[in-house]
PDB file of C-alpha atoms in Angstrom:
ATOM      1  CA  MET A 363       0.086   0.068  -0.308  1.00 65.00           C
ATOM      2  CA  GLU A 364       1.345   3.421  -0.974  1.00 79.00           C
ATOM      3  CA  ARG A 365       2.311   5.636   1.803  1.00 88.00           C
ATOM      4  CA  ILE A 366       0.322   9.108   1.203  1.00 92.00           C
ATOM      5  CA  LEU A 367       0.779  10.611   4.294  1.00 94.00           C
ATOM      6  CA  LEU A 368       4.410   9.620   5.368  1.00 93.00           C
ATOM      7  CA  ASN A 369       5.351  10.214   1.659  1.00 93.00           C
ATOM      8  CA  SER A 370       4.129  13.784   1.759  1.00 95.00           C
ATOM      9  CA  LYS A 371       6.193  17.055   2.267  1.00 95.00           C
ATOM     10  CA  TYR A 372       4.025  17.650   5.396  1.00 95.00           C
ATOM     11  CA  PHE A 373       5.635  14.605   6.991  1.00 95.00           C
ATOM     12  CA  GLN A 374       9.032  15.082   5.547  1.00 94.00           C
ATOM     13  CA  THR A 375       9.268  18.451   7.403  1.00 94.00           C
ATOM     14  CA  TRP A 376       7.777  17.181  10.439  1.00 93.00           C
ATOM     15  CA  PHE A 377      10.076  14.598  10.739  1.00 91.00           C
ATOM     16  CA  LYS A 378      13.212  16.706   9.667  1.00 88.00           C
ATOM     17  CA  HIS A 379      12.715  19.523  12.405  1.00 85.00           C
ATOM     18  CA  VAL A 380      10.982  17.728  15.010  1.00 81.00           C
ATOM     19  CA  GLU A 381      13.071  16.281  17.644  1.00 71.00           C
ATOM     20  CA  LEU A 382      11.032  14.071  20.046  1.00 62.00           C
ATOM     21  CA  THR A 383      12.190  11.346  22.246  1.00 59.00           C
ATOM     22  CA  SER A 384       8.721   9.454  21.168  1.00 61.00           C
ATOM     23  CA  LYS A 385       8.937  10.297  17.760  1.00 77.00           C
ATOM     24  CA  GLN A 386       8.310   6.880  16.607  1.00 81.00           C
ATOM     25  CA  HIS A 387       5.403   6.660  18.735  1.00 83.00           C
ATOM     26  CA  VAL A 388       3.751   9.549  17.069  1.00 88.00           C
ATOM     27  CA  ILE A 389       4.771   7.896  13.579  1.00 92.00           C
ATOM     28  CA  GLN A 390       2.429   5.005  14.321  1.00 91.00           C
ATOM     29  CA  GLU A 391      -0.335   7.264  15.203  1.00 92.00           C
ATOM     30  CA  LEU A 392       0.348   8.880  11.788  1.00 94.00           C
ATOM     31  CA  LYS A 393       0.206   5.673  10.096  1.00 94.00           C
ATOM     32  CA  LYS A 394      -3.167   5.164  11.278  1.00 94.00           C
ATOM     33  CA  PHE A 395      -4.110   8.378   9.650  1.00 95.00           C
ATOM     34  CA  ASP A 396      -2.364   7.324   6.161  1.00 95.00           C
ATOM     35  CA  GLU A 397      -4.416   4.090   6.416  1.00 94.00           C
ATOM     36  CA  PHE A 398      -7.641   6.027   6.828  1.00 95.00           C
ATOM     37  CA  LEU A 399      -6.686   8.247   3.713  1.00 94.00           C
ATOM     38  CA  HIS A 400      -6.507   4.981   1.699  1.00 92.00           C
ATOM     39  CA  VAL A 401      -9.922   3.798   3.118  1.00 92.00           C
ATOM     40  CA  MET A 402     -11.429   7.092   2.131  1.00 91.00           C
ATOM     41  CA  GLY A 403     -10.130   6.536  -1.302  1.00 89.00           C
ATOM     42  CA  TYR A 404      -7.413   9.604  -1.333  1.00 88.00           C
ATOM     43  CA  GLU A 405      -5.029   9.106  -4.235  1.00 84.00           C
ATOM     44  CA  GLY A 406      -2.042  11.378  -5.498  1.00 85.00           C
ATOM     45  CA  GLU A 407       0.057  13.887  -3.683  1.00 90.00           C
ATOM     46  CA  LEU A 408      -1.287  15.120  -0.607  1.00 93.00           C
ATOM     47  CA  ASP A 409      -2.615  18.408  -0.459  1.00 94.00           C
ATOM     48  CA  PHE A 410      -4.441  19.870   2.746  1.00 94.00           C
ATOM     49  CA  ASN A 411      -4.958  23.278   1.348  1.00 93.00           C
ATOM     50  CA  ARG A 412      -6.826  21.802  -1.724  1.00 90.00           C
ATOM     51  CA  PHE A 413      -8.274  18.556   0.205  1.00 89.00           C
ATOM     52  CA  HIS A 414     -12.107  18.425  -0.099  1.00 83.00           C
ATOM     53  CA  GLY A 415     -13.944  19.115  -3.594  1.00 71.00           C
ATOM     54  CA  SER A 416     -16.587  21.805  -3.464  1.00 64.00           C
ATOM     55  CA  LEU A 417     -20.065  20.259  -4.321  1.00 63.00           C
ATOM     56  CA  ARG A 418     -21.388  23.582  -5.894  1.00 67.00           C
ATOM     57  CA  ARG A 419     -18.345  24.382  -7.859  1.00 67.00           C
ATOM     58  CA  SER A 420     -16.274  21.403  -9.620  1.00 69.00           C
ATOM     59  CA  ASN A 421     -13.034  23.630  -9.836  1.00 74.00           C
ATOM     60  CA  VAL A 422     -13.289  24.759  -6.155  1.00 75.00           C
ATOM     61  CA  PHE A 423     -11.238  22.828  -3.498  1.00 82.00           C
ATOM     62  CA  LEU A 424     -11.370  23.744   0.303  1.00 87.00           C
ATOM     63  CA  PRO A 425      -8.841  22.839   3.277  1.00 92.00           C
ATOM     64  CA  ILE A 426      -9.057  19.597   5.341  1.00 93.00           C
ATOM     65  CA  GLN A 427     -11.919  20.195   7.593  1.00 92.00           C
ATOM     66  CA  GLU A 428     -12.540  19.164  11.455  1.00 93.00           C
ATOM     67  CA  LYS A 429     -15.350  16.885   9.893  1.00 93.00           C
ATOM     68  CA  PHE A 430     -12.754  14.807   8.222  1.00 95.00           C
ATOM     69  CA  ILE A 431     -10.910  14.236  11.653  1.00 95.00           C
ATOM     70  CA  ASP A 432     -14.437  13.153  13.136  1.00 95.00           C
ATOM     71  CA  LYS A 433     -14.598  10.509  10.431  1.00 95.00           C
ATOM     72  CA  PHE A 434     -11.276   9.478  11.211  1.00 95.00           C
ATOM     73  CA  VAL A 435     -11.829   9.266  15.073  1.00 95.00           C
ATOM     74  CA  GLU A 436     -15.161   7.294  14.337  1.00 95.00           C
ATOM     75  CA  TYR A 437     -13.516   4.776  11.832  1.00 95.00           C
ATOM     76  CA  LEU A 438     -10.880   4.162  14.947  1.00 95.00           C
ATOM     77  CA  LYS A 439     -14.020   3.357  17.331  1.00 93.00           C
ATOM     78  CA  THR A 440     -15.993   1.297  15.166  1.00 93.00           C
ATOM     79  CA  GLU A 441     -13.630  -0.400  12.585  1.00 92.00           C
ATOM     80  CA  LYS A 442     -10.451  -0.721  14.886  1.00 91.00           C
ATOM     81  CA  ASN A 443     -12.481  -0.993  18.087  1.00 92.00           C
ATOM     82  CA  SER A 444      -9.999   1.401  19.650  1.00 91.00           C
ATOM     83  CA  SER A 445      -9.546   1.684  23.433  1.00 89.00           C
ATOM     84  CA  LYS A 446      -9.985   5.165  24.920  1.00 88.00           C
ATOM     85  CA  TYR A 447      -6.270   5.443  25.573  1.00 86.00           C
ATOM     86  CA  VAL A 448      -5.722   4.528  21.921  1.00 90.00           C
ATOM     87  CA  LEU A 449      -8.008   7.386  20.878  1.00 92.00           C
ATOM     88  CA  TYR A 450      -6.415   9.972  22.949  1.00 90.00           C
ATOM     89  CA  ASN A 451      -3.263   9.260  21.825  1.00 89.00           C
ATOM     90  CA  ALA A 452      -4.063   9.334  17.979  1.00 92.00           C
ATOM     91  CA  ILE A 453      -5.888  12.668  18.435  1.00 93.00           C
ATOM     92  CA  THR A 454      -3.239  14.038  20.419  1.00 89.00           C
ATOM     93  CA  SER A 455      -0.435  13.201  17.817  1.00 91.00           C
ATOM     94  CA  LEU A 456      -2.620  14.652  15.316  1.00 94.00           C
ATOM     95  CA  LYS A 457      -3.400  17.907  17.161  1.00 92.00           C
ATOM     96  CA  ASN A 458       0.415  18.124  17.465  1.00 90.00           C
ATOM     97  CA  PHE A 459       1.189  17.375  13.926  1.00 93.00           C
ATOM     98  CA  PHE A 460      -1.104  19.731  12.227  1.00 94.00           C
ATOM     99  CA  ARG A 461       0.021  22.533  14.910  1.00 90.00           C
ATOM    100  CA  PHE A 462       3.317  22.324  13.439  1.00 91.00           C
ATOM    101  CA  LEU A 463       2.437  22.386   9.961  1.00 93.00           C
ATOM    102  CA  TYR A 464       0.290  25.467  10.696  1.00 91.00           C
ATOM    103  CA  GLU A 465       3.172  27.081  12.438  1.00 87.00           C
ATOM    104  CA  MET A 466       5.673  26.255   9.660  1.00 90.00           C
ATOM    105  CA  GLU A 467       2.799  27.752   7.270  1.00 89.00           C
ATOM    106  CA  LEU A 468       2.339  24.254   5.355  1.00 93.00           C
ATOM    107  CA  ILE A 469      -1.326  24.622   5.629  1.00 93.00           C
ATOM    108  CA  GLU A 470      -3.766  27.609   5.713  1.00 90.00           C
ATOM    109  CA  THR A 471      -6.096  26.490   8.249  1.00 89.00           C
ATOM    110  CA  ASN A 472      -5.602  24.169  11.282  1.00 92.00           C
ATOM    111  CA  PRO A 473      -8.826  21.569  11.484  1.00 93.00           C
ATOM    112  CA  MET A 474      -7.560  20.512  14.938  1.00 93.00           C
ATOM    113  CA  GLU A 475      -7.035  24.104  16.583  1.00 87.00           C
ATOM    114  CA  ASN A 476      -9.698  23.596  19.209  1.00 85.00           C
ATOM    115  CA  TYR A 477     -10.370  19.923  18.612  1.00 90.00           C
ATOM    116  CA  ARG A 478     -11.243  18.105  21.666  1.00 87.00           C
ATOM    117  CA  ASN A 479     -10.115  15.069  22.957  1.00 86.00           C
ATOM    118  CA  PRO A 480     -12.482  13.684  25.828  1.00 84.00           C
ATOM    119  CA  PHE A 481     -11.202  10.115  25.768  1.00 81.00           C
ATOM    120  CA  TYR A 482      -8.302   9.959  28.064  1.00 65.00           C
ATOM    121  CA  HIS A 483      -7.019  12.698  30.437  1.00 57.00           C
ATOM    122  CA  ARG A 484      -3.261  13.184  31.223  1.00 56.00           C
ATOM    123  CA  PRO A 485      -1.926  16.386  32.689  1.00 55.00           C
ATOM    124  CA  VAL A 486      -0.759  18.902  29.754  1.00 57.00           C
ATOM    125  CA  LYS A 487       2.745  18.746  29.476  1.00 66.00           C
ATOM    126  CA  ASN A 488       4.207  22.139  30.882  1.00 71.00           C
ATOM    127  CA  THR A 489       6.778  23.055  28.206  1.00 83.00           C
ATOM    128  CA  ALA A 490       7.202  26.628  29.598  1.00 87.00           C
ATOM    129  CA  LEU A 491      10.879  27.735  30.824  1.00 90.00           C
ATOM    130  CA  SER A 492      12.053  28.409  34.138  1.00 89.00           C
ATOM    131  CA  ILE A 493      13.278  31.655  34.819  1.00 89.00           C
ATOM    132  CA  ASP A 494      16.624  30.191  35.070  1.00 91.00           C
ATOM    133  CA  GLU A 495      16.316  28.827  31.761  1.00 93.00           C
ATOM    134  CA  CYS A 496      14.929  31.933  30.530  1.00 93.00           C
ATOM    135  CA  LEU A 497      17.915  33.802  32.105  1.00 93.00           C
ATOM    136  CA  ALA A 498      20.399  31.417  30.400  1.00 94.00           C
ATOM    137  CA  LEU A 499      18.974  31.551  26.949  1.00 95.00           C
ATOM    138  CA  LEU A 500      19.159  35.347  27.172  1.00 95.00           C
ATOM    139  CA  TYR A 501      22.649  35.531  28.586  1.00 95.00           C
ATOM    140  CA  ALA A 502      23.590  32.768  25.598  1.00 95.00           C
ATOM    141  CA  ALA A 503      21.994  35.140  22.759  1.00 95.00           C
ATOM    142  CA  MET A 504      23.549  38.363  24.256  1.00 94.00           C
ATOM    143  CA  LYS A 505      27.067  36.633  24.522  1.00 94.00           C
ATOM    144  CA  LYS A 506      26.833  35.200  20.637  1.00 93.00           C
ATOM    145  CA  ASP A 507      26.407  39.063  19.849  1.00 93.00           C
ATOM    146  CA  PRO A 508      26.845  41.517  22.184  1.00 92.00           C
ATOM    147  CA  PHE A 509      27.033  44.558  19.768  1.00 94.00           C
ATOM    148  CA  PHE A 510      23.794  44.202  17.481  1.00 95.00           C
ATOM    149  CA  ARG A 511      22.218  41.673  19.726  1.00 94.00           C
ATOM    150  CA  GLN A 512      19.438  40.782  17.447  1.00 96.00           C
ATOM    151  CA  ASP A 513      19.026  37.173  18.901  1.00 96.00           C
ATOM    152  CA  PHE A 514      18.860  38.572  22.185  1.00 96.00           C
ATOM    153  CA  ILE A 515      16.253  41.105  21.356  1.00 96.00           C
ATOM    154  CA  LEU A 516      14.234  38.543  19.458  1.00 97.00           C
ATOM    155  CA  VAL A 517      13.929  36.034  22.506  1.00 96.00           C
ATOM    156  CA  TRP A 518      13.351  39.083  24.899  1.00 96.00           C
ATOM    157  CA  PHE A 519      10.626  40.200  22.693  1.00 96.00           C
ATOM    158  CA  MET A 520       8.978  36.783  22.295  1.00 95.00           C
ATOM    159  CA  LEU A 521       9.143  36.106  25.905  1.00 94.00           C
ATOM    160  CA  VAL A 522       7.555  39.272  26.898  1.00 93.00           C
ATOM    161  CA  THR A 523       4.644  39.395  24.312  1.00 93.00           C
ATOM    162  CA  GLY A 524       4.078  35.677  23.650  1.00 92.00           C
ATOM    163  CA  VAL A 525       3.683  36.690  19.910  1.00 91.00           C
ATOM    164  CA  ARG A 526       3.264  33.515  17.552  1.00 90.00           C
ATOM    165  CA  ASN A 527       5.682  32.238  15.072  1.00 89.00           C
ATOM    166  CA  SER A 528       4.425  33.955  12.128  1.00 87.00           C
ATOM    167  CA  GLU A 529       3.633  37.199  14.228  1.00 91.00           C
ATOM    168  CA  VAL A 530       7.341  37.881  15.206  1.00 93.00           C
ATOM    169  CA  ARG A 531       8.772  37.030  11.884  1.00 92.00           C
ATOM    170  CA  LEU A 532       6.346  39.095   9.785  1.00 91.00           C
ATOM    171  CA  LEU A 533       6.263  42.121  12.072  1.00 92.00           C
ATOM    172  CA  PRO A 534       7.114  45.390  10.780  1.00 91.00           C
ATOM    173  CA  TYR A 535       8.748  48.331  13.009  1.00 85.00           C
ATOM    174  CA  GLU A 536       6.311  50.604  11.841  1.00 88.00           C
ATOM    175  CA  ASN A 537       3.761  48.600  13.826  1.00 92.00           C
ATOM    176  CA  ILE A 538       5.635  48.994  17.213  1.00 90.00           C
ATOM    177  CA  ASN A 539       5.054  52.482  19.137  1.00 92.00           C
ATOM    178  CA  LEU A 540       7.610  52.878  21.713  1.00 91.00           C
ATOM    179  CA  SER A 541       6.264  55.901  23.388  1.00 92.00           C
ATOM    180  CA  THR A 542       3.085  53.800  24.308  1.00 93.00           C
ATOM    181  CA  ARG A 543       4.894  50.576  24.385  1.00 92.00           C
ATOM    182  CA  MET A 544       2.258  48.913  22.426  1.00 91.00           C
ATOM    183  CA  VAL A 545       3.062  46.462  19.088  1.00 91.00           C
ATOM    184  CA  ILE A 546       0.036  46.174  16.605  1.00 90.00           C
ATOM    185  CA  LEU A 547       0.015  42.443  15.141  1.00 86.00           C
ATOM    186  CA  ASN A 548      -2.040  42.297  12.085  1.00 72.00           C
ATOM    187  CA  ARG A 549      -0.043  40.238   9.626  1.00 56.00           C
ATOM    188  CA  GLY A 550       0.131  36.922  11.643  1.00 47.00           C
ATOM    189  CA  GLN A 551      -1.045  33.867  12.038  1.00 46.00           C
ATOM    190  CA  LYS A 552      -4.933  34.716  12.951  1.00 49.00           C
ATOM    191  CA  GLY A 553      -4.959  37.372  10.223  1.00 52.00           C
ATOM    192  CA  THR A 554      -7.158  39.602  12.784  1.00 66.00           C
ATOM    193  CA  ALA A 555      -5.561  42.705  14.203  1.00 75.00           C
ATOM    194  CA  ARG A 556      -4.606  42.913  17.818  1.00 82.00           C
ATOM    195  CA  SER A 557      -2.664  44.704  19.928  1.00 86.00           C
ATOM    196  CA  THR A 558      -0.077  43.484  22.695  1.00 88.00           C
ATOM    197  CA  GLY A 559       2.378  45.401  25.251  1.00 88.00           C
ATOM    198  CA  ILE A 560       6.003  45.470  25.686  1.00 91.00           C
ATOM    199  CA  THR A 561       7.974  46.705  28.770  1.00 90.00           C
ATOM    200  CA  GLU A 562       9.765  49.915  29.307  1.00 92.00           C
ATOM    201  CA  ALA A 563      13.260  47.988  29.490  1.00 92.00           C
ATOM    202  CA  LEU A 564      12.393  46.268  26.058  1.00 93.00           C
ATOM    203  CA  ALA A 565      11.174  49.557  24.315  1.00 93.00           C
ATOM    204  CA  VAL A 566      14.866  51.110  25.646  1.00 93.00           C
ATOM    205  CA  GLU A 567      16.565  48.078  23.940  1.00 94.00           C
ATOM    206  CA  LEU A 568      14.387  48.189  20.993  1.00 95.00           C
ATOM    207  CA  GLN A 569      15.543  52.221  20.093  1.00 94.00           C
ATOM    208  CA  ARG A 570      18.772  51.014  20.413  1.00 95.00           C
ATOM    209  CA  TYR A 571      18.587  48.266  18.005  1.00 95.00           C
ATOM    210  CA  ILE A 572      16.794  50.418  15.292  1.00 93.00           C
ATOM    211  CA  GLY A 573      19.513  52.915  15.546  1.00 94.00           C
ATOM    212  CA  HIS A 574      22.130  50.297  15.061  1.00 95.00           C
ATOM    213  CA  PRO A 575      23.987  50.625  11.624  1.00 95.00           C
ATOM    214  CA  LEU A 576      23.021  47.145  10.435  1.00 95.00           C
ATOM    215  CA  TYR A 577      19.317  47.716  11.196  1.00 95.00           C
ATOM    216  CA  GLU A 578      19.232  51.194   9.452  1.00 94.00           C
ATOM    217  CA  SER A 579      20.930  49.248   6.496  1.00 94.00           C
ATOM    218  CA  TRP A 580      18.322  46.482   6.426  1.00 94.00           C
ATOM    219  CA  THR A 581      15.851  49.392   6.476  1.00 92.00           C
ATOM    220  CA  LYS A 582      17.078  51.599   3.878  1.00 91.00           C
ATOM    221  CA  ASN A 583      17.380  48.529   1.234  1.00 87.00           C
ATOM    222  CA  ASN A 584      14.077  47.006   1.949  1.00 87.00           C
ATOM    223  CA  GLU A 585      10.844  48.408   1.185  1.00 85.00           C
ATOM    224  CA  ASN A 586       8.743  46.956   3.853  1.00 86.00           C
ATOM    225  CA  PRO A 587      11.508  45.934   6.501  1.00 91.00           C
ATOM    226  CA  THR A 588      10.308  43.327   9.281  1.00 93.00           C
ATOM    227  CA  LEU A 589      11.707  43.852  12.894  1.00 94.00           C
ATOM    228  CA  PHE A 590      13.706  40.841  12.591  1.00 95.00           C
ATOM    229  CA  PHE A 591      15.566  39.589   9.566  1.00 94.00           C
ATOM    230  CA  HIS A 592      18.441  37.031   8.639  1.00 92.00           C
ATOM    231  CA  LYS A 593      20.810  37.358   5.660  1.00 89.00           C
ATOM    232  CA  ASN A 594      19.065  40.508   4.347  1.00 89.00           C
ATOM    233  CA  LYS A 595      15.659  38.573   4.207  1.00 91.00           C
ATOM    234  CA  PRO A 596      12.807  38.141   6.871  1.00 90.00           C
ATOM    235  CA  LEU A 597      13.181  35.157   8.925  1.00 91.00           C
ATOM    236  CA  SER A 598      11.405  31.914   7.817  1.00 91.00           C
ATOM    237  CA  ALA A 599       9.754  29.285   9.955  1.00 91.00           C
ATOM    238  CA  ILE A 600      12.612  27.181   9.740  1.00 91.00           C
ATOM    239  CA  GLN A 601      15.265  29.968  10.453  1.00 93.00           C
ATOM    240  CA  LEU A 602      13.346  31.093  13.781  1.00 94.00           C
ATOM    241  CA  ARG A 603      13.079  27.533  15.017  1.00 92.00           C
ATOM    242  CA  GLN A 604      16.816  26.853  14.349  1.00 92.00           C
ATOM    243  CA  LYS A 605      17.954  30.267  15.987  1.00 94.00           C
ATOM    244  CA  ILE A 606      16.134  29.189  19.299  1.00 95.00           C
ATOM    245  CA  LYS A 607      17.503  25.390  18.811  1.00 92.00           C
ATOM    246  CA  GLN A 608      21.092  26.631  18.508  1.00 94.00           C
ATOM    247  CA  LEU A 609      20.840  29.196  21.498  1.00 95.00           C
ATOM    248  CA  CYS A 610      19.578  26.420  23.467  1.00 94.00           C
ATOM    249  CA  ILE A 611      22.887  24.415  22.679  1.00 94.00           C
ATOM    250  CA  GLU A 612      24.796  27.398  23.420  1.00 95.00           C
ATOM    251  CA  ALA A 613      22.905  27.904  26.626  1.00 95.00           C
ATOM    252  CA  GLY A 614      23.358  24.291  27.764  1.00 94.00           C
ATOM    253  CA  LEU A 615      19.508  23.813  28.390  1.00 92.00           C
ATOM    254  CA  SER A 616      19.036  20.075  28.378  1.00 86.00           C
ATOM    255  CA  ARG A 617      16.084  19.892  25.880  1.00 85.00           C
ATOM    256  CA  THR A 618      14.927  21.360  22.755  1.00 82.00           C
ATOM    257  CA  VAL A 619      12.779  24.659  23.172  1.00 90.00           C
ATOM    258  CA  THR A 620      10.466  25.747  19.971  1.00 90.00           C
ATOM    259  CA  PRO A 621       8.892  29.087  19.391  1.00 92.00           C
ATOM    260  CA  HIS A 622       5.923  27.897  20.931  1.00 90.00           C
ATOM    261  CA  ASP A 623       7.612  27.146  23.923  1.00 92.00           C
ATOM    262  CA  LEU A 624       8.479  30.454  24.220  1.00 94.00           C
ATOM    263  CA  ARG A 625       4.681  31.816  23.716  1.00 92.00           C
ATOM    264  CA  ARG A 626       3.878  29.260  26.567  1.00 90.00           C
ATOM    265  CA  THR A 627       6.425  30.590  28.814  1.00 91.00           C
ATOM    266  CA  ALA A 628       5.333  34.119  28.106  1.00 92.00           C
ATOM    267  CA  GLY A 629       2.048  32.958  29.572  1.00 89.00           C
ATOM    268  CA  TYR A 630       3.547  31.418  32.353  1.00 87.00           C
ATOM    269  CA  LEU A 631       5.516  34.478  33.239  1.00 88.00           C
ATOM    270  CA  MET A 632       2.530  36.956  32.909  1.00 88.00           C
ATOM    271  CA  GLN A 633       0.693  34.523  35.362  1.00 84.00           C
ATOM    272  CA  THR A 634       3.914  34.627  37.875  1.00 82.00           C
ATOM    273  CA  SER A 635       3.979  38.525  37.668  1.00 82.00           C
ATOM    274  CA  GLY A 636       0.331  38.543  38.929  1.00 83.00           C
ATOM    275  CA  MET A 637      -1.434  39.595  35.733  1.00 85.00           C
ATOM    276  CA  HIS A 638      -5.354  38.659  35.506  1.00 85.00           C
ATOM    277  CA  ILE A 639      -6.112  35.409  33.558  1.00 83.00           C
ATOM    278  CA  VAL A 640      -8.040  37.724  31.068  1.00 85.00           C
ATOM    279  CA  GLU A 641      -5.214  40.193  30.350  1.00 87.00           C
ATOM    280  CA  ILE A 642      -3.135  37.187  29.713  1.00 87.00           C
ATOM    281  CA  GLN A 643      -5.836  35.667  27.320  1.00 87.00           C
ATOM    282  CA  ARG A 644      -5.874  39.296  25.418  1.00 86.00           C
ATOM    283  CA  GLN A 645      -1.894  39.840  25.495  1.00 86.00           C
ATOM    284  CA  LEU A 646      -1.450  36.268  23.856  1.00 87.00           C
ATOM    285  CA  GLY A 647      -4.526  36.709  21.652  1.00 85.00           C
ATOM    286  CA  HIS A 648      -6.770  33.797  22.397  1.00 83.00           C
ATOM    287  CA  LYS A 649     -10.386  33.902  21.310  1.00 79.00           C
ATOM    288  CA  ILE A 650     -11.232  31.208  24.064  1.00 78.00           C
ATOM    289  CA  LEU A 651     -10.237  31.493  27.673  1.00 77.00           C
ATOM    290  CA  SER A 652      -9.874  27.648  28.139  1.00 72.00           C
ATOM    291  CA  THR A 653      -7.009  27.753  25.663  1.00 76.00           C
ATOM    292  CA  THR A 654      -4.978  30.296  27.846  1.00 79.00           C
ATOM    293  CA  LEU A 655      -5.695  28.388  30.761  1.00 75.00           C
ATOM    294  CA  ARG A 656      -3.735  25.637  29.470  1.00 72.00           C
ATOM    295  CA  TYR A 657      -0.721  27.683  29.071  1.00 73.00           C
ATOM    296  CA  VAL A 658      -0.180  28.344  32.891  1.00 71.00           C
ATOM    297  CA  PRO A 659       0.540  25.363  34.880  1.00 55.00           C
ATOM    298  CA  PRO A 660      -1.015  25.530  38.262  1.00 51.00           C
ATOM    299  CA  LEU A 661      -4.543  25.988  36.399  1.00 47.00           C
ATOM    300  CA  GLY A 662      -4.377  23.028  34.192  1.00 46.00           C
ATOM    301  CA  GLU A 663      -6.885  21.080  35.921  1.00 47.00           C
ATOM    302  CA  LEU A 664      -9.686  23.896  35.388  1.00 42.00           C
ATOM    303  CA  ALA A 665      -8.589  24.144  31.761  1.00 42.00           C
ATOM    304  CA  ARG A 666      -9.575  20.698  31.459  1.00 49.00           C
ATOM    305  CA  ILE A 667     -12.983  21.148  32.953  1.00 41.00           C
ATOM    306  CA  LEU A 668     -13.586  23.971  30.839  1.00 43.00           C
ATOM    307  CA  MET A 669     -12.802  22.292  27.817  1.00 45.00           C
ATOM    308  CA  ASP A 670     -14.966  18.930  28.838  1.00 46.00           C
ATOM    309  CA  THR A 671     -17.891  21.183  29.541  1.00 40.00           C
ATOM    310  CA  GLU A 672     -17.395  23.393  26.518  1.00 40.00           C
ATOM    311  CA  ILE A 673     -17.342  26.410  28.648  1.00 36.00           C
ATOM    312  CA  LYS A 674     -15.994  29.293  26.460  1.00 35.00           C
TER     313      LYS A 674
END
């Protein structure tokens, strides 16, 4: 049987850039989804952005939708007699897989962004960095480049704002108001404009950064310069992940940290500073409060209750 998912660009990119001690376990779950694609009669090169044919217009195709995931789960339940534990692992693996694809901008929409997983409960793994780990990461970034300090500001900016992968990469400097210390995010992952705040100390460092000759050269030679760049181009998703990965190595951290881990860390730091949960929700740009609650470790159980009872 030809592998559809495992031979796709999606799986190959995931396999190359995700470092999991349980990677083989996830692959086993993805194989089940691969098998289901065959059952549903899918053929050819996999394209999650043009996955469903429109019933009204023969030349229009739609992205993969949540309903297809529902059919997969039902297939596991009825055809495979899967236990709740197996169903939980299958959904969890797919959620992480599709989130990775979305963060890497390989798919236009994430069909499992708010997908519920009621079959089995395990505590949400806390991937937020500790204060000591944050300081080690910032110190490594500063030591790497004590003059321009781009990586240092990049990490600090993400830890303070909790911005998403694409939001930080596509952010133009003109969207930052240093006097009010507010950042307008309207070119990011979700597409809806929102604002987030920065600290006074970060604003001072940003002022120094944009006045550096390297940044002035970047703005002079580019019509729409972004706040961060790499080799005279805006950061790509892969470059951002690689930057953070290398900084973790130089900082002596014992685990690989992703851009999304820095976002979770920002939520954790906001909570420990005493910020109200609703303010954290606004700062992170979450539409659903239960999503924010899953970012702050002590409230993990409350998040599960909210998700299970569908309280939004």
